[in-house]
Amino acid sequence: MHKVLEMINNSHYLYRMTVVHAISLLAPVMGSEITFSILLPALITLSKDIVPNIKFNVAKVLQLLIPIVDHSVSNNMAFQENGPMCKR
């Protein structure tokens, strides 16, 4: 998993797309705690990517993560006034 997350900083967008896809496959297996503490921050980082296709796929994966992470946690992060999803 560590090797996959290292590819977030790769200059080629296909590597970053691979990370998004890998997170979508890893999250259901890893469980709520690891998804929230490791995979969700990686997705938030990728949501700020300059490539629109990556941002779009991050949004789709975030939808898949809602049932995995605790609802109160996901709502709290997404809708905080200064939360990571509100910043550009």
mmCIF file of C-alpha atoms in Angstrom:
data_model
loop_
_atom_site.group_PDB
_atom_site.id
_atom_site.type_symbol
_atom_site.label_atom_id
_atom_site.label_comp_id
_atom_site.label_asym_id
_atom_site.label_seq_id
_atom_site.Cartn_x
_atom_site.Cartn_y
_atom_site.Cartn_z
ATOM 1 C CA MET A 1 0.000 0.000 0.000
ATOM 2 C CA HIS A 2 2.881 2.352 0.769
ATOM 3 C CA LYS A 3 4.276 1.979 -2.773
ATOM 4 C CA VAL A 4 0.875 2.804 -4.237
ATOM 5 C CA LEU A 5 0.497 5.945 -2.138
ATOM 6 C CA GLU A 6 3.983 7.123 -3.146
ATOM 7 C CA MET A 7 2.709 7.449 -6.714
ATOM 8 C CA ILE A 8 0.515 10.403 -5.690
ATOM 9 C CA ASN A 9 3.461 12.685 -6.401
ATOM 10 C CA ASN A 10 4.325 11.164 -9.776
ATOM 11 C CA SER A 11 4.379 13.687 -12.609
ATOM 12 C CA HIS A 12 2.517 11.400 -15.013
ATOM 13 C CA TYR A 13 -1.240 11.557 -14.504
ATOM 14 C CA LEU A 14 -1.833 7.856 -15.259
ATOM 15 C CA TYR A 15 0.129 6.899 -12.152
ATOM 16 C CA ARG A 16 -2.074 9.192 -10.095
ATOM 17 C CA MET A 17 -5.165 7.684 -11.744
ATOM 18 C CA THR A 18 -3.854 4.267 -10.731
ATOM 19 C CA VAL A 19 -3.701 5.457 -7.122
ATOM 20 C CA VAL A 20 -7.336 6.575 -7.276
ATOM 21 C CA HIS A 21 -8.378 3.205 -8.674
ATOM 22 C CA ALA A 22 -6.269 1.315 -6.127
ATOM 23 C CA ILE A 23 -7.864 3.252 -3.268
ATOM 24 C CA SER A 24 -11.304 2.287 -4.560
ATOM 25 C CA LEU A 25 -10.278 -1.369 -4.386
ATOM 26 C CA LEU A 26 -8.349 -1.203 -1.105
ATOM 27 C CA ALA A 27 -10.861 0.753 0.978
ATOM 28 C CA PRO A 28 -13.499 -1.995 1.347
ATOM 29 C CA VAL A 29 -10.815 -4.482 2.377
ATOM 30 C CA MET A 30 -8.875 -2.208 4.748
ATOM 31 C CA GLY A 31 -11.820 -1.181 6.881
ATOM 32 C CA SER A 32 -13.061 2.063 8.337
ATOM 33 C CA GLU A 33 -10.101 3.081 10.498
ATOM 34 C CA ILE A 34 -7.363 2.687 7.871
ATOM 35 C CA THR A 35 -9.582 4.122 5.168
ATOM 36 C CA PHE A 36 -10.193 7.223 7.258
ATOM 37 C CA SER A 37 -6.626 7.699 8.493
ATOM 38 C CA ILE A 38 -4.615 6.790 5.365
ATOM 39 C CA LEU A 39 -6.708 6.456 2.216
ATOM 40 C CA LEU A 40 -9.050 9.419 2.694
ATOM 41 C CA PRO A 41 -6.187 11.935 3.160
ATOM 42 C CA ALA A 42 -4.614 10.571 -0.029
ATOM 43 C CA LEU A 43 -7.877 11.139 -1.891
ATOM 44 C CA ILE A 44 -8.165 14.652 -0.507
ATOM 45 C CA THR A 45 -4.669 15.366 -1.807
ATOM 46 C CA LEU A 46 -5.622 13.975 -5.214
ATOM 47 C CA SER A 47 -8.801 16.086 -5.257
ATOM 48 C CA LYS A 48 -6.552 19.132 -5.668
ATOM 49 C CA ASP A 49 -4.838 17.714 -8.771
ATOM 50 C CA ILE A 50 -4.613 19.884 -11.890
ATOM 51 C CA VAL A 51 -5.984 17.132 -14.160
ATOM 52 C CA PRO A 52 -9.814 17.292 -14.288
ATOM 53 C CA ASN A 53 -10.170 13.551 -14.936
ATOM 54 C CA ILE A 54 -8.403 12.787 -11.665
ATOM 55 C CA LYS A 55 -10.694 15.155 -9.761
ATOM 56 C CA PHE A 56 -13.736 13.522 -11.353
ATOM 57 C CA ASN A 57 -12.580 10.015 -10.431
ATOM 58 C CA VAL A 58 -11.753 11.129 -6.887
ATOM 59 C CA ALA A 59 -15.360 12.326 -6.548
ATOM 60 C CA LYS A 60 -16.636 8.947 -7.728
ATOM 61 C CA VAL A 61 -14.399 7.097 -5.249
ATOM 62 C CA LEU A 62 -15.463 9.397 -2.408
ATOM 63 C CA GLN A 63 -19.030 8.273 -3.070
ATOM 64 C CA LEU A 64 -17.920 4.676 -2.620
ATOM 65 C CA LEU A 65 -16.193 5.489 0.673
ATOM 66 C CA ILE A 66 -19.291 6.909 2.363
ATOM 67 C CA PRO A 67 -20.601 3.513 3.544
ATOM 68 C CA ILE A 68 -17.111 2.465 4.643
ATOM 69 C CA VAL A 69 -16.232 5.366 6.925
ATOM 70 C CA ASP A 70 -18.444 6.376 9.810
ATOM 71 C CA HIS A 71 -21.193 8.709 8.600
ATOM 72 C CA SER A 72 -20.645 11.259 11.345
ATOM 73 C CA VAL A 73 -16.954 11.444 10.459
ATOM 74 C CA SER A 74 -17.543 11.828 6.721
ATOM 75 C CA ASN A 75 -20.227 14.474 7.218
ATOM 76 C CA ASN A 76 -18.039 16.363 9.653
ATOM 77 C CA MET A 77 -15.078 16.437 7.240
ATOM 78 C CA ALA A 78 -17.050 17.309 4.119
ATOM 79 C CA PHE A 79 -19.167 20.100 5.529
ATOM 80 C CA GLN A 80 -16.871 21.890 7.942
ATOM 81 C CA GLU A 81 -16.478 25.519 7.011
ATOM 82 C CA ASN A 82 -12.703 25.162 6.935
ATOM 83 C CA GLY A 83 -12.652 21.449 6.115
ATOM 84 C CA PRO A 84 -10.333 19.983 3.499
ATOM 85 C CA MET A 85 -13.114 19.460 0.957
ATOM 86 C CA CYS A 86 -14.082 23.155 1.051
ATOM 87 C CA LYS A 87 -10.645 24.459 0.092
ATOM 88 C CA ARG A 88 -9.558 24.857 -3.485
#
